[in-house]
């Protein structure tokens, strides 16, 4: 366990290092994610967060990209992953195939039954906009479903500004420290055996609704697990993320451990010597800021044209001038009220708004995404859709790969472990128990299938060429194992294993079909022989009659 003195010093330095990161994320949030624009500033609940917004092109473009990633990488309708073992021979065993298929379906149902659709969307949005997102995963608390062995999954998106991160020696994120606000009553209900001071206990007795700040520190230990320590930050305002310091008044609430890291911190992209990520929001900010400023200037010029400033001669107007339609102003001399002409020749077309909008849409891949939208013209063919999906995957490939590695794979691995420890699966086959039961994840979403489409296209091209070669060499097909070919095709296209026969069933069916065919041929041959014998007997009888008739004549 890390002692409080070391933790205080460490967090002071980490908070200081993230100051510039949070400042830039606050600026991005104000223009692209206004509902998350409370990173370095705090306001009252429900306060208006769109004071700096004059154009929503960036918001719409980022929403489309987030929706594309969620719908294609983690669909709630189609199972987007499967399990396999690192040994391909084990994967061919029928009982192993059935168990892995059933296990992946149970995991998929557990994720859909959780709050992943909302918390996952928040995390993906921060990954795209801020370049860094954090998703927390744990099993539901006991009181939500006390009678079940597996109580279900609970996801929580950790907002930017409420946590610090560190990498280990090989560049892997495994040190996470977060803060969150709760009531003192909630602290005592969750951690009744904490080491609380008399002042804290008095606060709980007198003001249980008082909000306080809890800090959770998670870091790996020597047992290849993760120690988790909760601290109550006394005398500190809730969620004081803008402060680079942390006071020394900390009270330990609880200490436990996780078998896996519960935090999935994911970066869209990053520099080699940096910890925090770099997202599409960073790239789009220059154009977004320019576009908002251009709209603001246009609106200001419009206001000047409709309601220009008025020049009034001193003591030339009786009363206060009224600049409204139909108003009557009494003046003492001609020219007492005249509009103020600035002489500026503002050209609206001089500001290239459309160019900025196009640049923003290109940064968020909006043009490629809209190719899949239904239109009134002739719909694209299936081949065109596949080609567009492949092109989109080429654009998103590196970033989607990082999301798979840093978010989805750890999430599925922890889901598998939580459900396995809770006996939420069927009994594991003995062969998997002998090799340790370690499973690998295979992604099967549309983007993942688009990545493997090159292999499928190569198989189709090869088959077409071989078919043409058969005219010159009929035995050329003997070079190929078409049973393996068919199974690889099903794997690449993402076909469920439940529709495939295992090799033993396939061979048994072929043998049964061969026996049935042989019996049918034997029966047909017997019938043919019987008919032949009957025909010969009839012919002989006819010939005999013909001879008798000839002798009589």
Short mmCIF file of N, CA and C in Angstrom, two decimals, residues 68-82 108 389-390 393 400 404 408 412 441-453 491-495:
data_model
loop_
_atom_site.label_atom_id
_atom_site.label_comp_id
_atom_site.label_asym_id
_atom_site.label_seq_id
_atom_site.Cartn_x
_atom_site.Cartn_y
_atom_site.Cartn_z
N UNK A 68 -20.71 6.38 -35.43
CA UNK A 68 -20.15 5.37 -36.32
C UNK A 68 -19.31 4.36 -35.53
N UNK A 69 -18.47 4.84 -34.64
CA UNK A 69 -17.60 3.94 -33.87
C UNK A 69 -18.45 3.05 -32.97
N UNK A 70 -19.43 3.63 -32.30
CA UNK A 70 -20.27 2.83 -31.41
C UNK A 70 -21.09 1.81 -32.18
N UNK A 71 -21.67 2.22 -33.31
CA UNK A 71 -22.53 1.32 -34.06
C UNK A 71 -21.79 0.22 -34.78
N UNK A 72 -20.54 0.47 -35.17
CA UNK A 72 -19.80 -0.53 -35.93
C UNK A 72 -18.83 -1.33 -35.08
N UNK A 73 -18.24 -0.71 -34.07
CA UNK A 73 -17.28 -1.43 -33.24
C UNK A 73 -17.95 -2.18 -32.11
N UNK A 74 -19.02 -1.62 -31.54
CA UNK A 74 -19.71 -2.26 -30.40
C UNK A 74 -21.21 -2.21 -30.62
N UNK A 75 -21.68 -2.91 -31.62
CA UNK A 75 -23.11 -2.92 -31.93
C UNK A 75 -23.89 -3.59 -30.80
N UNK A 76 -25.07 -3.04 -30.52
CA UNK A 76 -25.95 -3.63 -29.50
C UNK A 76 -26.87 -4.68 -30.09
N UNK A 77 -26.84 -4.86 -31.40
CA UNK A 77 -27.74 -5.80 -32.08
C UNK A 77 -26.99 -7.05 -32.52
N UNK A 78 -25.84 -6.87 -33.14
CA UNK A 78 -25.06 -7.98 -33.67
C UNK A 78 -23.85 -8.20 -32.78
N UNK A 79 -23.60 -9.44 -32.42
CA UNK A 79 -22.45 -9.75 -31.57
C UNK A 79 -21.17 -9.37 -32.28
N UNK A 80 -20.38 -8.53 -31.66
CA UNK A 80 -19.23 -7.93 -32.33
C UNK A 80 -17.89 -8.52 -31.89
N UNK A 81 -17.91 -9.65 -31.22
CA UNK A 81 -16.66 -10.29 -30.82
C UNK A 81 -16.91 -11.78 -30.65
N UNK A 82 -15.86 -12.54 -30.68
CA UNK A 82 -15.90 -13.97 -30.39
C UNK A 82 -14.63 -14.33 -29.62
N UNK A 108 -21.90 -11.04 -24.30
CA UNK A 108 -22.58 -10.03 -25.10
C UNK A 108 -23.90 -9.61 -24.45
N UNK A 389 -16.72 0.82 -47.01
CA UNK A 389 -16.37 0.43 -45.66
C UNK A 389 -14.88 0.15 -45.53
N UNK A 390 -14.30 -0.47 -46.54
CA UNK A 390 -12.86 -0.73 -46.52
C UNK A 390 -12.07 0.59 -46.52
N UNK A 393 -12.34 2.16 -43.15
CA UNK A 393 -11.49 1.47 -42.18
C UNK A 393 -10.02 1.83 -42.37
N UNK A 400 -8.85 3.01 -34.51
CA UNK A 400 -9.70 1.90 -34.09
C UNK A 400 -8.87 0.79 -33.48
N UNK A 404 -9.36 -0.73 -29.80
CA UNK A 404 -9.49 -2.17 -29.53
C UNK A 404 -8.49 -2.63 -28.48
N UNK A 408 -11.49 -1.96 -25.66
CA UNK A 408 -12.40 -3.09 -25.84
C UNK A 408 -11.78 -4.41 -25.37
N UNK A 412 -13.41 -6.60 -22.39
CA UNK A 412 -13.89 -7.96 -22.57
C UNK A 412 -13.12 -8.94 -21.69
N UNK A 441 -9.50 -12.55 -27.80
CA UNK A 441 -10.69 -11.89 -28.35
C UNK A 441 -10.50 -11.70 -29.85
N UNK A 442 -11.54 -12.00 -30.61
CA UNK A 442 -11.57 -11.74 -32.05
C UNK A 442 -12.74 -10.80 -32.32
N UNK A 443 -12.46 -9.63 -32.88
CA UNK A 443 -13.51 -8.65 -33.15
C UNK A 443 -14.17 -8.99 -34.48
N UNK A 444 -15.51 -8.87 -34.48
CA UNK A 444 -16.30 -9.28 -35.64
C UNK A 444 -17.25 -8.19 -36.11
N UNK A 445 -17.04 -6.95 -35.71
CA UNK A 445 -17.91 -5.87 -36.15
C UNK A 445 -17.67 -5.54 -37.62
N UNK A 446 -18.50 -4.68 -38.20
CA UNK A 446 -18.33 -4.33 -39.62
C UNK A 446 -16.95 -3.78 -39.95
N UNK A 447 -16.39 -2.93 -39.07
CA UNK A 447 -15.06 -2.40 -39.34
C UNK A 447 -14.01 -3.50 -39.26
N UNK A 448 -14.16 -4.42 -38.30
CA UNK A 448 -13.21 -5.52 -38.20
C UNK A 448 -13.31 -6.44 -39.41
N UNK A 449 -14.54 -6.70 -39.87
CA UNK A 449 -14.68 -7.55 -41.06
C UNK A 449 -14.13 -6.85 -42.30
N UNK A 450 -14.26 -5.54 -42.36
CA UNK A 450 -13.69 -4.81 -43.49
C UNK A 450 -12.18 -4.95 -43.51
N UNK A 451 -11.57 -5.02 -42.33
CA UNK A 451 -10.12 -5.19 -42.26
C UNK A 451 -9.70 -6.55 -42.82
N UNK A 452 -10.54 -7.57 -42.63
CA UNK A 452 -10.21 -8.91 -43.11
C UNK A 452 -10.75 -9.17 -44.51
N UNK A 453 -11.35 -8.18 -45.14
CA UNK A 453 -11.95 -8.39 -46.45
C UNK A 453 -10.90 -8.64 -47.53
N UNK A 491 -15.34 -17.95 -41.01
CA UNK A 491 -14.66 -17.19 -39.94
C UNK A 491 -14.47 -15.74 -40.34
N UNK A 492 -14.06 -15.50 -41.57
CA UNK A 492 -13.79 -14.13 -42.02
C UNK A 492 -15.08 -13.32 -42.08
N UNK A 493 -16.16 -13.91 -42.55
CA UNK A 493 -17.43 -13.20 -42.67
C UNK A 493 -18.16 -13.06 -41.34
N UNK A 494 -17.66 -13.72 -40.28
CA UNK A 494 -18.27 -13.59 -38.97
C UNK A 494 -19.47 -14.48 -38.75
N UNK A 495 -19.59 -15.59 -39.48
CA UNK A 495 -20.70 -16.50 -39.30
C UNK A 495 -20.59 -17.20 -37.94
#
